[in-house]
Coordinates of N, CA and C in Angstrom, one line a residue:
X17 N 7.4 -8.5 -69.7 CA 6.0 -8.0 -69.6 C 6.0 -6.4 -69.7
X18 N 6.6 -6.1 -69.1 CA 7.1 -4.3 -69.0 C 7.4 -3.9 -70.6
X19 N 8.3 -4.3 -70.9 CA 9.0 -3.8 -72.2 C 7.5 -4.3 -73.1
X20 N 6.7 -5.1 -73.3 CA 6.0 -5.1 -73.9 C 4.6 -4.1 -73.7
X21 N 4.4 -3.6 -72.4 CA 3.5 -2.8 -72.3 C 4.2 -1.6 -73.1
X22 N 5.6 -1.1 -72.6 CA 5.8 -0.2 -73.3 C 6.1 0.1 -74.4
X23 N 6.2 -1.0 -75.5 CA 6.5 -1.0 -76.5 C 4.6 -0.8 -77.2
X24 N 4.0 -1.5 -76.4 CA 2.5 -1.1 -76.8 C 2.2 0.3 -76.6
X25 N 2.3 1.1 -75.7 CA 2.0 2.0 -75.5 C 2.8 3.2 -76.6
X26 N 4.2 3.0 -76.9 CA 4.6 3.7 -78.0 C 4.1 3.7 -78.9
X27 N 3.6 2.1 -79.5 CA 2.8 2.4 -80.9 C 1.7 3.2 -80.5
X28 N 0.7 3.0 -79.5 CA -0.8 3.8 -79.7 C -0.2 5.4 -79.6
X29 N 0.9 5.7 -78.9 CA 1.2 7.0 -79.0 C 1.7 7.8 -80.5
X30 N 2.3 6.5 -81.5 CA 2.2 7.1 -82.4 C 1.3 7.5 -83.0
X31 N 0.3 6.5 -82.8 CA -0.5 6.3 -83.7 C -1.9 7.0 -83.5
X32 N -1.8 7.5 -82.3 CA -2.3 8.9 -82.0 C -1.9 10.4 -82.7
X33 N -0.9 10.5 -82.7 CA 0.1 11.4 -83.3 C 0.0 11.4 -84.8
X34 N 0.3 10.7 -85.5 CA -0.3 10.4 -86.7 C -1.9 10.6 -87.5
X35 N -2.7 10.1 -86.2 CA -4.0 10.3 -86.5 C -4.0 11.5 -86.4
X36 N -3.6 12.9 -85.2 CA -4.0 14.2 -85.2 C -3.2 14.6 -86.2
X37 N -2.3 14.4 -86.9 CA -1.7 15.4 -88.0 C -2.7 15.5 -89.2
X38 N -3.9 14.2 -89.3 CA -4.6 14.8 -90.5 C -5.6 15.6 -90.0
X39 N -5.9 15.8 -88.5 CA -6.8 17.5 -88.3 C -6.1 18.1 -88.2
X40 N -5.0 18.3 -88.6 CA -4.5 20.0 -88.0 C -4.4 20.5 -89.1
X41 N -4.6 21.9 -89.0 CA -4.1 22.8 -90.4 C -2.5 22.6 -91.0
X42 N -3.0 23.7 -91.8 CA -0.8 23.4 -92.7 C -0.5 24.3 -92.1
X43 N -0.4 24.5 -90.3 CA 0.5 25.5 -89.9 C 1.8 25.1 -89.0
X44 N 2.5 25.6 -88.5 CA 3.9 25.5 -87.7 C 3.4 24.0 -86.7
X45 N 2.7 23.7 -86.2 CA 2.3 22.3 -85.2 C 2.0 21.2 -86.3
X46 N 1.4 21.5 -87.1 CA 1.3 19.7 -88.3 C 2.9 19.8 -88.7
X47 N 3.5 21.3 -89.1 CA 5.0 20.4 -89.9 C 5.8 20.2 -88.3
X48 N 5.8 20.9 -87.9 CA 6.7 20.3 -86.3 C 6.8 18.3 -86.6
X49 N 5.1 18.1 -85.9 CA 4.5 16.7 -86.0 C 5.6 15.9 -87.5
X50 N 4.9 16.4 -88.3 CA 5.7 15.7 -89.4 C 7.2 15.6 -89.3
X51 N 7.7 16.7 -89.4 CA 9.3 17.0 -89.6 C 9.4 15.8 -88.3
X52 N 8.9 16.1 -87.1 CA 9.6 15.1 -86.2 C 9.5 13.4 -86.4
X53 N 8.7 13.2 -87.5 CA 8.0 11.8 -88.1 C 9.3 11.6 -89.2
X54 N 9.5 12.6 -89.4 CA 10.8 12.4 -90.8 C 11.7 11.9 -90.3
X55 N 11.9 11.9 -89.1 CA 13.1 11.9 -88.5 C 13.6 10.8 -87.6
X56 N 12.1 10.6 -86.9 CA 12.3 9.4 -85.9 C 11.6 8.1 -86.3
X57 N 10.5 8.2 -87.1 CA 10.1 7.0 -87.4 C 9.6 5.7 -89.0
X58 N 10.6 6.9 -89.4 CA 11.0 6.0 -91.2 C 12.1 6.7 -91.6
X59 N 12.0 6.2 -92.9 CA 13.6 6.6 -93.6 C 12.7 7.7 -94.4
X60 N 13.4 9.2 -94.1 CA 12.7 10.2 -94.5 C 13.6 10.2 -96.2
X61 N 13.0 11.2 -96.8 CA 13.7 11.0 -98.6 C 14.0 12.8 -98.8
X62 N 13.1 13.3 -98.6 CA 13.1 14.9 -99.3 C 13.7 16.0 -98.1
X63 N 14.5 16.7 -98.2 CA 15.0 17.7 -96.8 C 14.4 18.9 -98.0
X64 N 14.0 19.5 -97.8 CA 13.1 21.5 -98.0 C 13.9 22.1 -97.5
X65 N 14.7 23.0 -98.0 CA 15.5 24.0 -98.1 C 15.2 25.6 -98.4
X66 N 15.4 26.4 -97.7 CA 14.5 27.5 -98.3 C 14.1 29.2 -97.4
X67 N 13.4 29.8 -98.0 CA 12.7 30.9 -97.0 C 11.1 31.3 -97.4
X68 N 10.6 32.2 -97.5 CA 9.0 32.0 -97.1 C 8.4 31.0 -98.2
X69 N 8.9 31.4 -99.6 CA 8.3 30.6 -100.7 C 8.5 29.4 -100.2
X70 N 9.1 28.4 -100.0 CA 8.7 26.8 -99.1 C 8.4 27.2 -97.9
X71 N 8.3 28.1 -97.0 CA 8.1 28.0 -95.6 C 6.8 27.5 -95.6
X72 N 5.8 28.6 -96.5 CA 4.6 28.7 -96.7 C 3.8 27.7 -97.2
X73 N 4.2 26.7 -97.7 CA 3.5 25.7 -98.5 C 3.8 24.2 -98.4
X74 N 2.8 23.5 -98.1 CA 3.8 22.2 -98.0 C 3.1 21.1 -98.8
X75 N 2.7 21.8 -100.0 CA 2.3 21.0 -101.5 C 3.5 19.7 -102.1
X76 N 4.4 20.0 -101.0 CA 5.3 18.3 -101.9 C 4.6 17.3 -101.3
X77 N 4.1 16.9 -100.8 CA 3.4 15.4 -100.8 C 2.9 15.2 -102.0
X78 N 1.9 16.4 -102.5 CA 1.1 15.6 -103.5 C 1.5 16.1 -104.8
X79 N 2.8 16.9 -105.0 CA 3.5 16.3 -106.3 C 4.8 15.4 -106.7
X80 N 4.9 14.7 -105.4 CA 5.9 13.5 -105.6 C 5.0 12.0 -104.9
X81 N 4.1 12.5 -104.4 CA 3.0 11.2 -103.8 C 3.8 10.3 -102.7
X82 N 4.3 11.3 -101.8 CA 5.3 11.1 -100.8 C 4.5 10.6 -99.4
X83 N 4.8 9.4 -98.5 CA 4.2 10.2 -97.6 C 4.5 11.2 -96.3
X84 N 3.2 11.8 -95.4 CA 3.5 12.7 -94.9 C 4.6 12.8 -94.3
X85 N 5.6 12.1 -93.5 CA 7.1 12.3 -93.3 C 7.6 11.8 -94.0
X86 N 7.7 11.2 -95.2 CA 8.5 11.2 -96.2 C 9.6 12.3 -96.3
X87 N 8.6 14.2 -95.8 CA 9.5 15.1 -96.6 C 10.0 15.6 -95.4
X88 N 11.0 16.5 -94.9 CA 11.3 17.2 -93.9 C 11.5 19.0 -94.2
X89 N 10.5 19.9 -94.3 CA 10.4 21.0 -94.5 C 10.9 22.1 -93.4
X90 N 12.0 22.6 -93.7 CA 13.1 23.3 -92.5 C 12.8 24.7 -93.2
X91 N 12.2 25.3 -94.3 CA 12.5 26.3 -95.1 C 12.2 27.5 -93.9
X92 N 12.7 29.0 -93.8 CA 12.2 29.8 -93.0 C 12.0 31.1 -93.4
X93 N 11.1 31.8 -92.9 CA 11.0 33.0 -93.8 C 11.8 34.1 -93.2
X94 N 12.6 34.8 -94.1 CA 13.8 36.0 -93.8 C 14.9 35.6 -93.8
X95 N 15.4 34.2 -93.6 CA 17.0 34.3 -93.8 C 17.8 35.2 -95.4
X96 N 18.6 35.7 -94.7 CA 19.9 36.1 -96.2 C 19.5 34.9 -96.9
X97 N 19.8 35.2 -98.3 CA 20.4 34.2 -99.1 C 21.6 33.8 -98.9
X98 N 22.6 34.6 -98.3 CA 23.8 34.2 -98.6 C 24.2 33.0 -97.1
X99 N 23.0 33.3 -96.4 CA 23.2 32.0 -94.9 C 23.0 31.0 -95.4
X100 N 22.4 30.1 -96.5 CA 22.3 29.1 -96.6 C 22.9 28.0 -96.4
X101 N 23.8 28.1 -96.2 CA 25.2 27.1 -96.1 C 25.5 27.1 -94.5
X102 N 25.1 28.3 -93.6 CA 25.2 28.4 -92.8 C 24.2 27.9 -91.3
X103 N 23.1 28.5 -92.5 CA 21.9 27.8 -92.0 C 21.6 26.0 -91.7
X104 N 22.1 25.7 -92.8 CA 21.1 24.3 -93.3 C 22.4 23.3 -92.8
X105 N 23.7 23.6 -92.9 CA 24.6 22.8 -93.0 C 24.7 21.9 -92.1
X106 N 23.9 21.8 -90.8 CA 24.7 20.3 -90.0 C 23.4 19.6 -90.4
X107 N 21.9 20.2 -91.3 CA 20.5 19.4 -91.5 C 21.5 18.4 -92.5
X108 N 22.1 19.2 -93.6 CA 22.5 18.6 -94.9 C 23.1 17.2 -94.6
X109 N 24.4 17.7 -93.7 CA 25.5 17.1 -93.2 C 25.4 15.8 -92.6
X110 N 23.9 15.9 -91.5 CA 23.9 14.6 -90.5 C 22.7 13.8 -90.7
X111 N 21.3 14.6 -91.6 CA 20.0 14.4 -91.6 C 20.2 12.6 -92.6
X112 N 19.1 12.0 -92.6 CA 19.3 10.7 -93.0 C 18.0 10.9 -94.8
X113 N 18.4 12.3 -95.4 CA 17.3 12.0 -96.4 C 18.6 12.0 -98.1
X114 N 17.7 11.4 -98.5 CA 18.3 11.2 -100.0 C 18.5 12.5 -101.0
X115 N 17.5 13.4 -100.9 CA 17.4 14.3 -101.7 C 17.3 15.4 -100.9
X116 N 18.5 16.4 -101.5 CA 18.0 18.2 -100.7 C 17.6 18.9 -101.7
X117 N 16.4 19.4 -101.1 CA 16.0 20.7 -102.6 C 16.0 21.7 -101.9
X118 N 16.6 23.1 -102.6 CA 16.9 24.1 -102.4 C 16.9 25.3 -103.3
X119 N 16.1 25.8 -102.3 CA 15.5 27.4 -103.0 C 15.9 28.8 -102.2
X120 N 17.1 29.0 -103.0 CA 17.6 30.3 -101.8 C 17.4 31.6 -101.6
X121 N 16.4 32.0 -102.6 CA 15.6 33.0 -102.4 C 16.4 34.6 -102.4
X122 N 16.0 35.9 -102.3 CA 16.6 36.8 -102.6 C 16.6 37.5 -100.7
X123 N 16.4 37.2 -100.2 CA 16.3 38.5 -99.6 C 18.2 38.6 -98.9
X124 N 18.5 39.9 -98.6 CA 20.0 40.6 -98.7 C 19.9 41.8 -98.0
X125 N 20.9 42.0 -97.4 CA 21.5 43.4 -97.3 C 22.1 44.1 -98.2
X126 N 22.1 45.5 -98.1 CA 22.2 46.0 -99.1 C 23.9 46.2 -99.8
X127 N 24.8 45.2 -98.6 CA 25.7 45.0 -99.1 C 26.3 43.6 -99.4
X128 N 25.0 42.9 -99.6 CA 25.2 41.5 -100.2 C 25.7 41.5 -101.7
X129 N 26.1 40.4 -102.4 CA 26.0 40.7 -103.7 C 25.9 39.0 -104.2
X130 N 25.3 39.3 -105.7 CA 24.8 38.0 -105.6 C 25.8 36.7 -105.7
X131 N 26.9 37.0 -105.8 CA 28.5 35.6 -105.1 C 28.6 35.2 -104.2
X132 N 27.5 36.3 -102.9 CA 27.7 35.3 -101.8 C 26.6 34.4 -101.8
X133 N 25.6 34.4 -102.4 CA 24.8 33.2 -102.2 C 25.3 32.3 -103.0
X134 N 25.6 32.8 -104.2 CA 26.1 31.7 -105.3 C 27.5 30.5 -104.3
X135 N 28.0 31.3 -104.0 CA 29.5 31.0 -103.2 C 28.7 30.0 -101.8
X136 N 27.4 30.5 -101.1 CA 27.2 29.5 -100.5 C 26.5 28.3 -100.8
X137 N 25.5 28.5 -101.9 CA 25.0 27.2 -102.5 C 25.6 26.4 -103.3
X138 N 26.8 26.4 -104.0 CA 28.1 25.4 -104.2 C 29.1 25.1 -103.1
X139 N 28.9 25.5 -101.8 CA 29.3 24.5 -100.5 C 28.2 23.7 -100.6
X140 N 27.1 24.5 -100.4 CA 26.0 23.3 -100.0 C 26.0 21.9 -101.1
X141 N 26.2 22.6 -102.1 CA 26.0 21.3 -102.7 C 27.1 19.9 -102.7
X142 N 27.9 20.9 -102.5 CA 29.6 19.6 -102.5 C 29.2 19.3 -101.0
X143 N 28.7 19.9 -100.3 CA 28.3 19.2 -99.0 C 27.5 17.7 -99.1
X144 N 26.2 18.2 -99.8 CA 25.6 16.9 -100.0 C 25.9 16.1 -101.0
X145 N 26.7 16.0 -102.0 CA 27.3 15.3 -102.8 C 28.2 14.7 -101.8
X146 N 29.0 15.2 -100.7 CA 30.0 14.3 -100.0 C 29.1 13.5 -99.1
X147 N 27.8 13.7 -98.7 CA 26.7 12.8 -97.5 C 26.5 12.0 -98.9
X148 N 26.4 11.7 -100.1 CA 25.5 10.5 -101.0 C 24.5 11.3 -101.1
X149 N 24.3 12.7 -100.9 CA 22.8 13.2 -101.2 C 23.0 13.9 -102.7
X150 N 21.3 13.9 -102.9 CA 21.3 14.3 -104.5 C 20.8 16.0 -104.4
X151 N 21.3 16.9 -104.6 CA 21.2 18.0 -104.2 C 19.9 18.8 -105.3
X152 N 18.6 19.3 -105.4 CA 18.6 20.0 -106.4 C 18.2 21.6 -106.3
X153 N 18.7 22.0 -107.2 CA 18.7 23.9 -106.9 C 17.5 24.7 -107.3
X154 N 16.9 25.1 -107.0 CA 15.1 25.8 -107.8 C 16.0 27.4 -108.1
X155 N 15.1 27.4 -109.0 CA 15.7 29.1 -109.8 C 15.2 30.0 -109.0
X156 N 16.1 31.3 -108.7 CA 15.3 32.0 -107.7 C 14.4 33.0 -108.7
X157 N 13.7 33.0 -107.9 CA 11.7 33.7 -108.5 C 12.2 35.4 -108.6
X158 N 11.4 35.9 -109.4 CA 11.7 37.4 -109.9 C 10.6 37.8 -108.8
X159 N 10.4 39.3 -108.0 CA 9.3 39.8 -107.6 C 8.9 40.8 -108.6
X160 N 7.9 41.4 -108.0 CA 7.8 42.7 -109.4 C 8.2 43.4 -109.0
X161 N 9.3 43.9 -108.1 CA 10.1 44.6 -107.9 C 11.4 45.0 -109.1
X162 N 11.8 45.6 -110.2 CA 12.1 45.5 -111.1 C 13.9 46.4 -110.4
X163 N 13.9 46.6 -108.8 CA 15.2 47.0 -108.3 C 15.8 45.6 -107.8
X164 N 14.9 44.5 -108.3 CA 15.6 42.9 -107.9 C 16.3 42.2 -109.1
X165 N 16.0 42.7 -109.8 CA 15.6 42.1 -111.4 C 16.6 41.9 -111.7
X166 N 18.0 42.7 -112.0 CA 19.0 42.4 -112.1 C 20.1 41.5 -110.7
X167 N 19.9 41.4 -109.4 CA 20.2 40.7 -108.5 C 19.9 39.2 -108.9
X168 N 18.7 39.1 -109.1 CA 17.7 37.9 -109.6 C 18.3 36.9 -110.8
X169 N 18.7 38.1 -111.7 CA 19.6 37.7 -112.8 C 20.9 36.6 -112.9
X170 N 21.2 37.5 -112.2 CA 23.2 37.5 -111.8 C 23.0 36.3 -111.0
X171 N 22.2 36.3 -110.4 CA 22.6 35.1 -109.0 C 22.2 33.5 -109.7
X172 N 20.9 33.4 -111.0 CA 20.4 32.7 -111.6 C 21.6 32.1 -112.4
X173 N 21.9 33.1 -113.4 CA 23.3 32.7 -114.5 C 24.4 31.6 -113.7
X174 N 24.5 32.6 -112.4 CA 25.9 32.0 -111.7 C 25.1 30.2 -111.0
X175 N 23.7 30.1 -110.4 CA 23.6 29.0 -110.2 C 23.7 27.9 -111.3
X176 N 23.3 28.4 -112.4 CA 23.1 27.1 -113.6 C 24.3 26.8 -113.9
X177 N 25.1 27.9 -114.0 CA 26.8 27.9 -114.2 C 27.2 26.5 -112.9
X178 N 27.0 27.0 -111.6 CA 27.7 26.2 -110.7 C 26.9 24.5 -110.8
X179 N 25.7 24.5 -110.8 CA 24.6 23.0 -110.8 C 25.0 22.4 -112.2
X180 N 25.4 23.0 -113.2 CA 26.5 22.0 -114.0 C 27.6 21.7 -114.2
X181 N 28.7 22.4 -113.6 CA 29.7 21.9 -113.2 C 29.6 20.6 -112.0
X182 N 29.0 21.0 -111.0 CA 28.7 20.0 -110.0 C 27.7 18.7 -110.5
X183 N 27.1 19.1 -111.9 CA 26.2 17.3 -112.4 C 24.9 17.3 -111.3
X184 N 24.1 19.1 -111.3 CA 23.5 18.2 -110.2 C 22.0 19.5 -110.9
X185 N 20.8 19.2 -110.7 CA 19.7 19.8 -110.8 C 19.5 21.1 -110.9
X186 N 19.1 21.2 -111.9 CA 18.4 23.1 -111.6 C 17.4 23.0 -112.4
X187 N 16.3 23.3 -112.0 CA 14.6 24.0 -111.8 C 14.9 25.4 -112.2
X188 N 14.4 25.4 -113.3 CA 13.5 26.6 -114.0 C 12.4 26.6 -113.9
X189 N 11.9 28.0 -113.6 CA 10.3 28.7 -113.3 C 10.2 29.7 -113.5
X190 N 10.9 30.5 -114.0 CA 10.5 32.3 -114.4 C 9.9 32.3 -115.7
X191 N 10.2 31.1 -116.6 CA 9.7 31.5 -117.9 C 7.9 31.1 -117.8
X192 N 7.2 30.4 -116.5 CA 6.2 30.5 -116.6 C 5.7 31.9 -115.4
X193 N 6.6 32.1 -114.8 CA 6.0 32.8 -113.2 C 6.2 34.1 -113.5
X194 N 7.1 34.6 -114.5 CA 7.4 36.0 -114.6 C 7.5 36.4 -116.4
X195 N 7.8 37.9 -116.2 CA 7.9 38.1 -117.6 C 8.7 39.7 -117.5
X196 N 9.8 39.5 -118.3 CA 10.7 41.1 -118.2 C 11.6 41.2 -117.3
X197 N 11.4 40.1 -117.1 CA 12.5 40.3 -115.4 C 11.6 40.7 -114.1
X198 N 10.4 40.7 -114.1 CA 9.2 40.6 -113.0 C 8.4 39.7 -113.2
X199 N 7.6 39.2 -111.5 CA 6.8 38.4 -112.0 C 5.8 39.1 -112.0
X200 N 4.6 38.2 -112.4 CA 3.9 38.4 -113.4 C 2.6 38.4 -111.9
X201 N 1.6 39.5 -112.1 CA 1.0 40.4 -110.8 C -0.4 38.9 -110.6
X202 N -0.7 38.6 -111.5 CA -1.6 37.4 -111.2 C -1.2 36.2 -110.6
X203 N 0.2 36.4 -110.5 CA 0.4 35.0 -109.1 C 1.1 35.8 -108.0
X204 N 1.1 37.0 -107.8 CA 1.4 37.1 -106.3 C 0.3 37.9 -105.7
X205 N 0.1 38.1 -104.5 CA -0.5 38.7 -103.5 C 0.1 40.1 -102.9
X206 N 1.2 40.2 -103.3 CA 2.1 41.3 -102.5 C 2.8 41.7 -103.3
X207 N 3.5 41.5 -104.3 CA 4.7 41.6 -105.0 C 5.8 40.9 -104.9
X208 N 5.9 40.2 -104.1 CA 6.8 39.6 -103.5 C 6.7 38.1 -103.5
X209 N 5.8 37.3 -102.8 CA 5.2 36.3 -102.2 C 4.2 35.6 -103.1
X210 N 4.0 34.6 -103.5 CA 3.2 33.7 -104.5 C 1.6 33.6 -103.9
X211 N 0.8 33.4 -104.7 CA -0.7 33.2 -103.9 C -1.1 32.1 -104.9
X212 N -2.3 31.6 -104.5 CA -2.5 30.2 -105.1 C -2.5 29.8 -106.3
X213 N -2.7 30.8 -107.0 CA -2.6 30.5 -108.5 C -0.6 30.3 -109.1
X214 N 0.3 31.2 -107.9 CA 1.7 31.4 -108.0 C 2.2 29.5 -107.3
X215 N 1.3 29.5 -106.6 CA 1.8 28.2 -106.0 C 1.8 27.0 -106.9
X216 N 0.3 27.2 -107.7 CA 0.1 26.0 -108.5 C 0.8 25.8 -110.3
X217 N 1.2 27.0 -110.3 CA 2.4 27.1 -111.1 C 3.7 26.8 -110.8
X218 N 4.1 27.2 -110.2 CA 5.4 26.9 -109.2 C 5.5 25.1 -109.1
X219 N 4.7 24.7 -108.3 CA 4.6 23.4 -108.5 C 4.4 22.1 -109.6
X220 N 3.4 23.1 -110.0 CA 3.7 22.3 -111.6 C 4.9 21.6 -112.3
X221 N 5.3 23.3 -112.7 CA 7.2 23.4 -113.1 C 7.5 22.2 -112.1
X222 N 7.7 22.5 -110.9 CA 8.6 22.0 -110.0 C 8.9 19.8 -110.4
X223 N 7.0 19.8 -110.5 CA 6.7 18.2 -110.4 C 7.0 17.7 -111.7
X224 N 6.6 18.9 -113.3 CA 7.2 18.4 -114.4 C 8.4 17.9 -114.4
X225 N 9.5 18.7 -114.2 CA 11.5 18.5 -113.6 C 12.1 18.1 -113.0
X226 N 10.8 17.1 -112.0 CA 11.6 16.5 -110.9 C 11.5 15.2 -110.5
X227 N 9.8 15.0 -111.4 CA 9.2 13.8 -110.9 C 9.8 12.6 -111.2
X228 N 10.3 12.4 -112.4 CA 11.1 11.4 -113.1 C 12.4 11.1 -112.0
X229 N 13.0 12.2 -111.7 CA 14.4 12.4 -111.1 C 14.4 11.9 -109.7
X230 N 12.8 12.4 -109.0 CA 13.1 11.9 -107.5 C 12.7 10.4 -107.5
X231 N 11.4 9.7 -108.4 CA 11.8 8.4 -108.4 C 12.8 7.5 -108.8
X232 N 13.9 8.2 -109.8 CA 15.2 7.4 -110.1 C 16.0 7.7 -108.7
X233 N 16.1 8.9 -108.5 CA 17.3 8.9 -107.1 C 16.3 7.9 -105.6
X234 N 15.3 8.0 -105.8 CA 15.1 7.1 -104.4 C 14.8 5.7 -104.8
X235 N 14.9 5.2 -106.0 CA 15.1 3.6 -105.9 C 16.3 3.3 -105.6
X236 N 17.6 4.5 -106.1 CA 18.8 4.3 -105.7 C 19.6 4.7 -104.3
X237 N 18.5 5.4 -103.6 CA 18.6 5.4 -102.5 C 18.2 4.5 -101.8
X238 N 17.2 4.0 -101.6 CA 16.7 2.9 -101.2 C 17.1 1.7 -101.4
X239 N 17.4 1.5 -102.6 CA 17.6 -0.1 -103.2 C 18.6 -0.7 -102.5

């Protein structure tokens, strides 16, 4: 009798919990809610990888038609690029999803160079190649900062270089987001940072390149 009340009362508590995630805004308490729904109460698919450009947005539901814990978004705004590996590695390592996408963004010290991120996102990726996960790499975005442009460059070449040898995804987006080696002033808000019109390009690309890819890798995950 016990174990049945409490087994009733966990469902209405989820199901409470679930219910408030569709009033809350898209800020830090709905992904909390979610991310913790990815985790404990289905077989989550998508791990988010990242710094403000995914912190900020959490448009993958509705370009892979996921549902809301389907995805687990960990992205944070200001890490190095070159922490990546350092960051994300026990999510990659222990987390139960099929697919990591990752976007490692530029920000650096001024005595970074672009090998050490390249050098951490080919651990990450033999990381999740050794869990059964399907890793995919997003191109890092140009700012209109034109003292990035070449950093931006270098670190791009070296990821397509590395995501082919490893047999594994790379996402291009500068040829719609930027132009000259900057992006282009109508999708950001700052220089730096995407605004809605940067989002809804960004995703575009993203859902064109992927969509095909995340339904084959999760029947094969799944199946």
């Amino acid at each position: 009798m016990l174990k049945t009340i409490i087994r009733h009362l966990s469902l209405f508590l989820l199901g409470a919990v679930i219910t408030g995630v569709a009033f809350l805004s898209i800020d830090k308490a709905r992904r909390a809610v979610l991310n913790y729904l990815s985790l404990h109460t289905t077989s989550p698919v998508v791990l988010i990888l990242g710094d403000s450009h995914f912190a900020r947005s959490d448009a993958w539901l509705d370009i892979w038609s996921l549902n809301p814990w389907q995805s687990r978004n960990l992205a944070v705004d200001g890490y190095q690029a070159r922490q990546v590996y350092s960051l994300y590695r026990d999510q990659v390592s222990g987390e139960d999803h099929c697919i990591v996408m990752v976007m490692v963004g530029i920000n650096r010290t001024d005595k970074d160079r672009s090998d050490d991120a390249a050098h951490a996102i080919d651990k990450l990726i033999r990381l999740a190649q050794k869990r059964k996960k399907s890793p995919v790499i997003l191109e890092v975005m140009y700012t209109e900062n034109s003292h990035d442009s070449a950093y931006v460059k270098n670190l791009n070449e070296q990821l397509q270089s590395i995501t082919e040898s490893n047999n594994t995804k790379f996402i291009k987006v500068n040829h719609e987001l930027s132009n000259g080696g900057k992006l282009l002033p109508q999708y950001s808000r700052d220089g730096l940072h995407l605004n809605n019109a940067g989002y809804s390009a960004l995703f575009k690309e993203i859902r064109a390149q992927t969509l095909q890819f995340i339904s084959t890798e999760l029947e094969q995950c799944r199946g």
